[in-house]
């Protein structure tokens, strides 16, 4: 079984490498702090008996060779970079649990047929470079030419950052999209409290929420605040009605299935003594099922028609961005659910509201995700915490699911 104390000690040691005072862990990709973190992971991989390779994009791979060179590979890991002032579980727990799983498989004396690789990925967080850049390089989504186009928040190109980190600035051997891989499994802390609240040991993630953004413009008529209420064409009030009804509708009918957020609203002319002639606001829908986006779009259209009538305004909609949901692979979800059962652990199927590298690897490989409980739901915070027992359960489930999939 997994050694909870060892994993917790490794995570603490990893955080101390990058910690800045009491502000939590900051390990931005391709910085000297990231180098120290990557070197520590390499050392742990070597100690666990894995063959270590750092590829040309700085992903660190630890290989446990299988017995059959023709058998498909199995991969598990997560991201090593953090946002500023993070905790020491987000991303990092997924690497340490995969490493513990590899160690258990090796020490069991019963090797796998396929190669098992543990991976530590840079640039998942958007804290320096755009998010998911590390997995996009490994999945062949970003190419050599993109190294001069993708820039960090300071304007440094990816290639320049790679060179200063000690890499070649080329992508030789980075793209793994042509390889025969049976499963990529990522363990992550839940970004919520469902598992903790319900007393569930592990979450099997069925998919990652898609994200559907709209910009909505309401046009009314500017007028003095002394205008009788019934005579107005108040664009601001109409916008607020749409947002409030839409939010209530989602809160009531889509619990655990979808969310809606209005994060931005501007009124024109934006004066204390003027009825707004125009209101522009954003709508952010998230869901694991595209069907919910279609349903909510229909509800929104209905609501707009009603508001146009009630408030005597005109409303225009524009789609700003549309990232579809990413479903995980049923066969891998089954292996995770069966694995949890074999281990006597309570699991539940749930979606991920946040994006992960798994979204990118799902374009080229079968994927699965495990959530471990997060105490009070903190992530991207120095207050992140999970009981060491959850780390052990996670590592045990990775090892068990990898065995089940390898035997299929
Ligand atoms: Zn993360």
XYZ file of C-alpha atoms and ligand atoms in Angstrom:
409
model
C 0.000 0.000 0.000
C 1.042 3.619 -0.468
C 3.099 5.346 2.203
C 1.116 8.462 3.199
C 3.838 9.950 5.409
C 6.457 9.673 2.684
C 4.225 11.417 0.154
C 3.335 14.228 2.542
C 7.017 14.731 3.398
C 7.918 14.869 -0.316
C 5.218 17.484 -0.986
C 6.422 19.576 1.939
C 10.037 19.329 0.791
C 8.980 20.333 -2.727
C 7.139 23.390 -1.399
C 10.071 24.504 0.739
C 12.282 24.534 -2.370
C 10.071 27.254 -3.853
C 8.450 28.852 -0.855
C 8.641 32.592 -0.382
C 8.155 33.468 3.287
C 4.601 32.951 4.474
C 3.076 33.678 1.084
C 2.812 30.063 -0.032
C 4.475 28.314 -2.965
C 5.361 30.156 -6.168
C 6.915 28.046 -8.916
C 6.425 29.694 -12.291
C 7.532 27.641 -15.305
C 11.147 27.875 -16.547
C 12.303 29.963 -13.563
C 15.223 29.026 -11.266
C 12.587 27.905 -8.680
C 11.031 25.631 -11.299
C 14.457 24.169 -12.074
C 14.947 23.317 -8.390
C 11.505 21.694 -8.258
C 12.116 19.707 -11.459
C 15.517 18.535 -10.168
C 13.895 17.385 -6.917
C 11.286 15.356 -8.878
C 14.087 13.823 -10.962
C 15.903 12.815 -7.775
C 12.726 11.184 -6.379
C 12.162 9.344 -9.676
C 15.727 8.022 -9.613
C 15.363 6.908 -5.999
C 12.181 5.037 -6.982
C 14.174 3.191 -9.662
C 12.667 4.929 -12.684
C 14.612 5.911 -15.813
C 14.503 9.707 -15.927
C 14.294 11.876 -19.030
C 13.739 15.615 -19.316
C 12.402 16.380 -22.786
C 13.179 19.453 -24.875
C 10.150 21.301 -23.443
C 11.127 20.608 -19.831
C 8.565 17.886 -19.125
C 10.159 15.366 -16.750
C 9.345 11.706 -17.503
C 10.134 8.773 -15.198
C 9.893 5.394 -16.930
C 9.151 1.994 -15.397
C 9.704 -0.383 -18.346
C 7.116 -3.096 -19.058
C 7.812 -6.687 -20.134
C 6.225 -6.442 -23.600
C 7.697 -3.787 -25.923
C 4.568 -3.970 -28.122
C 2.108 -3.332 -25.278
C 0.628 0.173 -25.103
C 1.996 2.620 -22.545
C 0.308 3.907 -19.412
C 1.002 7.405 -18.157
C 0.119 9.287 -14.990
C 1.129 12.699 -13.703
C 0.146 16.337 -13.428
C 1.623 19.825 -13.444
C 4.605 21.006 -11.408
C 4.106 24.742 -11.912
C 1.950 26.770 -9.529
C 0.184 30.100 -9.557
C 1.675 32.822 -7.333
C 1.228 32.138 -3.608
C -0.290 28.689 -4.115
C -0.430 25.710 -1.786
C 1.640 22.594 -2.243
C -0.986 20.107 -3.447
C -2.492 21.570 -6.656
C -0.790 19.707 -9.507
C 2.080 18.524 -7.364
C -0.037 15.898 -5.554
C -0.755 14.273 -8.932
C 2.961 13.827 -9.591
C 3.810 12.518 -6.123
C 0.874 10.046 -6.138
C 1.822 8.743 -9.611
C 5.417 8.361 -8.428
C 4.267 6.416 -5.346
C 2.140 4.190 -7.624
C 5.199 3.483 -9.820
C 7.247 2.677 -6.734
C 4.584 0.228 -5.489
C 4.329 -1.493 -8.864
C 8.111 -1.824 -9.042
C 8.447 -3.089 -5.469
C 5.609 -5.620 -5.944
C 7.916 -7.689 -8.178
C 5.006 -8.120 -10.635
C 5.935 -5.954 -13.633
C 3.401 -4.534 -16.080
C 3.234 -5.542 -19.750
C 3.307 -1.939 -20.919
C 5.688 0.847 -19.959
C 4.436 3.016 -17.110
C 5.549 6.641 -17.128
C 5.225 9.321 -14.485
C 5.215 12.884 -15.805
C 5.708 16.373 -14.334
C 4.359 19.049 -16.685
C 5.207 22.775 -16.854
C 2.928 25.700 -17.864
C -0.455 24.251 -16.876
C -1.339 27.351 -14.909
C -1.667 30.574 -16.863
C 0.549 32.362 -14.321
C 3.422 32.963 -16.753
C 2.657 31.506 -20.213
C -0.917 30.812 -21.455
C -2.389 27.889 -19.558
C -1.964 24.277 -20.772
C 1.086 25.207 -22.889
C 3.179 22.271 -21.558
C 0.613 19.607 -22.448
C -0.091 21.333 -25.787
C 3.585 20.899 -26.691
C 3.587 17.224 -25.622
C 0.348 16.543 -27.523
C 1.706 18.200 -30.677
C -1.010 20.892 -30.546
C 1.668 23.601 -30.455
C 4.482 23.319 -33.017
C 8.033 24.589 -33.447
C 6.829 27.880 -35.057
C 4.667 28.613 -31.995
C 7.796 28.935 -29.827
C 8.305 32.443 -31.248
C 4.603 33.392 -31.076
C 3.646 32.304 -27.570
C 4.810 34.908 -25.049
C 4.780 35.218 -21.275
C 3.251 38.112 -19.345
C 6.515 40.106 -19.770
C 6.735 39.555 -23.543
C 9.440 36.856 -23.393
C 8.869 34.240 -26.093
C 8.578 30.572 -25.248
C 11.802 29.872 -27.140
C 13.716 32.564 -25.235
C 12.407 31.225 -21.911
C 13.336 27.660 -22.874
C 16.874 28.722 -23.791
C 17.350 30.632 -20.543
C 16.050 27.576 -18.647
C 18.852 25.507 -20.216
C 16.829 23.764 -22.940
C 17.766 23.681 -26.628
C 14.919 25.909 -27.862
C 13.858 23.103 -30.234
C 11.085 20.533 -29.858
C 12.917 17.310 -30.777
C 11.233 14.323 -29.109
C 8.561 16.450 -27.393
C 5.485 15.554 -29.515
C 4.165 12.179 -28.299
C 0.920 12.153 -30.263
C 1.978 9.222 -32.475
C 2.746 6.849 -29.586
C 0.533 3.936 -28.571
C -0.833 4.973 -25.175
C -3.601 3.070 -23.402
C -4.294 5.640 -20.701
C -3.316 8.998 -19.315
C -4.535 9.309 -15.731
C -4.275 12.590 -13.830
C -4.887 12.872 -10.104
C -5.784 16.322 -8.796
C -7.323 17.867 -5.716
C -11.023 18.516 -6.041
C -11.664 22.237 -6.557
C -14.751 22.087 -4.371
C -16.013 20.294 -1.263
C -18.375 17.628 -2.588
C -16.092 14.707 -1.639
C -15.361 16.076 1.836
C -19.000 17.025 2.507
C -20.300 13.621 1.450
C -17.516 11.585 3.086
C -16.415 10.121 -0.262
C -12.792 8.900 -0.562
C -12.176 9.516 -4.262
C -13.820 11.185 -7.231
C -13.850 9.650 -10.713
C -14.078 12.591 -13.108
C -16.425 11.942 -16.025
C -15.446 15.058 -17.907
C -14.094 18.556 -17.796
C -16.523 21.429 -18.089
C -16.670 23.307 -21.336
C -16.822 27.055 -21.243
C -19.252 29.125 -23.301
C -18.896 32.922 -23.265
C -21.268 35.531 -24.601
C -21.336 39.296 -24.690
C -24.827 40.763 -24.441
C -25.742 44.330 -25.340
C -29.028 45.871 -24.205
C -30.115 49.105 -25.923
C -32.667 51.432 -24.327
C -32.956 55.213 -24.149
C -31.084 57.709 -22.003
C -33.284 59.991 -19.931
C -33.428 62.045 -16.722
C -34.140 60.179 -13.454
C -37.320 62.215 -13.057
C -38.836 60.271 -16.001
C -41.777 58.254 -14.645
C -40.808 54.620 -14.026
C -43.423 53.277 -16.442
C -42.199 55.477 -19.303
C -38.548 54.424 -19.247
C -36.476 52.270 -21.584
C -33.919 51.350 -18.931
C -31.176 49.199 -20.470
C -29.484 48.736 -17.067
C -32.566 47.412 -15.363
C -33.292 45.071 -18.288
C -29.711 43.715 -18.141
C -30.002 43.116 -14.392
C -33.306 41.273 -14.909
C -31.714 38.926 -17.481
C -28.725 38.182 -15.216
C -30.799 37.687 -12.113
C -33.402 35.404 -13.765
C -30.732 33.403 -15.580
C -28.705 32.893 -12.378
C -31.777 31.830 -10.415
C -32.795 29.410 -13.175
C -29.357 27.740 -13.226
C -29.089 27.664 -9.422
C -32.484 25.958 -9.198
C -32.357 23.532 -12.138
C -28.696 22.732 -12.869
C -27.153 21.868 -9.482
C -23.835 20.086 -10.143
C -24.503 20.249 -13.915
C -23.855 23.832 -14.976
C -22.987 27.278 -13.674
C -23.539 30.780 -15.002
C -21.559 33.896 -14.093
C -21.884 37.537 -15.049
C -18.429 38.903 -14.212
C -18.575 42.182 -16.070
C -21.282 44.790 -16.708
C -20.941 48.340 -18.049
C -23.631 51.012 -18.246
C -23.667 53.884 -20.730
C -23.448 56.828 -20.175
C -22.643 55.615 -16.665
C -23.813 58.717 -14.767
C -25.559 58.853 -11.402
C -28.280 61.057 -12.882
C -28.945 59.227 -16.161
C -31.106 56.213 -17.009
C -28.701 53.919 -18.921
C -29.195 53.893 -22.671
C -26.946 50.884 -23.054
C -25.781 48.007 -20.875
C -23.105 45.522 -21.977
C -22.452 42.409 -19.910
C -20.650 39.083 -20.062
C -22.131 35.630 -19.555
C -19.908 32.649 -18.690
C -21.669 29.265 -18.874
C -19.829 26.143 -17.709
C -21.020 22.576 -18.055
C -19.783 19.043 -18.709
C -22.558 18.445 -21.234
C -23.056 20.476 -24.415
C -26.785 19.764 -24.209
C -26.937 22.071 -21.173
C -25.407 24.917 -23.201
C -28.125 24.445 -25.837
C -30.870 24.397 -23.207
C -29.506 27.484 -21.450
C -29.174 29.277 -24.770
C -32.850 28.588 -25.439
C -33.785 29.859 -21.957
C -31.674 32.976 -22.512
C -33.409 33.670 -25.865
C -36.817 33.312 -24.182
C -35.761 35.635 -21.352
C -34.437 38.217 -23.817
C -37.716 38.221 -25.750
C -39.621 38.766 -22.509
C -37.305 41.571 -21.343
C -37.505 43.306 -24.749
C -41.277 43.401 -24.323
C -41.405 44.301 -20.619
C -38.681 46.967 -20.681
C -39.101 48.194 -24.292
C -35.414 47.612 -25.120
C -33.487 45.805 -27.876
C -30.975 43.050 -27.040
C -28.090 41.703 -29.143
C -25.990 38.624 -28.333
C -22.514 37.699 -29.499
C -20.594 34.465 -28.847
C -17.161 35.445 -27.539
C -15.653 31.999 -26.995
C -16.884 28.402 -27.059
C -14.767 25.571 -25.656
C -16.737 22.312 -25.704
C -16.744 19.962 -22.681
C -14.078 17.201 -22.651
C -15.483 13.789 -21.721
C -13.113 11.239 -20.178
C -12.846 7.705 -21.608
C -15.529 5.292 -20.277
C -13.101 2.309 -20.144
C -10.737 4.300 -17.917
C -13.576 5.576 -15.732
C -14.633 1.929 -15.302
C -11.105 0.903 -14.325
C -11.029 3.721 -11.736
C -14.444 2.844 -10.291
C -13.597 -0.883 -10.177
C -10.180 -0.078 -8.724
C -11.715 1.953 -5.896
C -14.131 -0.893 -5.160
C -11.273 -3.447 -5.082
C -9.489 -1.231 -2.555
C -12.600 -0.910 -0.368
C -12.807 2.839 -1.031
C -15.935 4.881 -1.614
C -15.930 6.663 -4.971
C -18.336 8.930 -6.808
C -18.502 10.132 -10.399
C -18.320 13.919 -10.718
C -17.325 16.529 -13.286
C -14.407 18.949 -13.133
C -15.393 22.593 -13.341
C -11.802 23.702 -13.947
C -9.508 22.954 -16.892
C -6.604 20.482 -16.631
C -3.845 19.022 -18.853
C -6.144 15.994 -19.270
C -8.265 18.174 -21.631
C -5.313 18.422 -23.992
C -4.189 14.795 -23.721
C -7.806 13.729 -24.416
C -7.183 14.937 -27.990
C -4.586 12.174 -28.527
C -5.016 9.506 -25.815
C -7.707 7.803 -23.726
C -7.908 9.773 -20.460
C -9.150 9.539 -16.901
C -9.013 11.778 -13.840
C -9.095 11.143 -10.104
C -10.082 13.801 -7.548
C -8.963 13.548 -3.940
C -10.845 15.518 -1.264
C -9.730 19.087 -0.654
C -10.206 20.347 2.899
C -12.729 23.200 2.748
C -12.197 23.351 -1.017
C -9.176 25.658 -1.032
C -6.975 25.542 -4.149
C -4.604 28.181 -5.523
C -4.162 29.176 -1.891
C -1.575 28.540 0.838
C -4.561 27.077 2.756
C -4.794 24.056 0.419
C -4.886 20.881 2.496
C -5.730 17.234 2.149
C -5.311 14.528 4.762
C -2.261 12.318 3.983
C -4.675 9.356 3.918
C -6.239 10.872 0.773
C -2.836 10.974 -0.915
C -2.350 7.286 -0.082
C -5.821 6.391 -1.389
C -5.069 8.287 -4.602
C -1.735 6.541 -5.153
C -3.309 3.143 -4.414
C -6.052 3.848 -6.966
C -3.577 4.914 -9.668
C -1.616 1.661 -9.153
C -4.785 -0.468 -9.102
C -6.323 1.161 -12.200
C -3.036 0.942 -14.106
C -2.903 -2.808 -13.341
C -6.512 -3.299 -14.458
C -5.920 -1.416 -17.739
C -2.565 -3.117 -18.395
C -4.223 -6.549 -18.062
C -7.053 -5.698 -20.531
Zn -3.919 22.249 -10.997
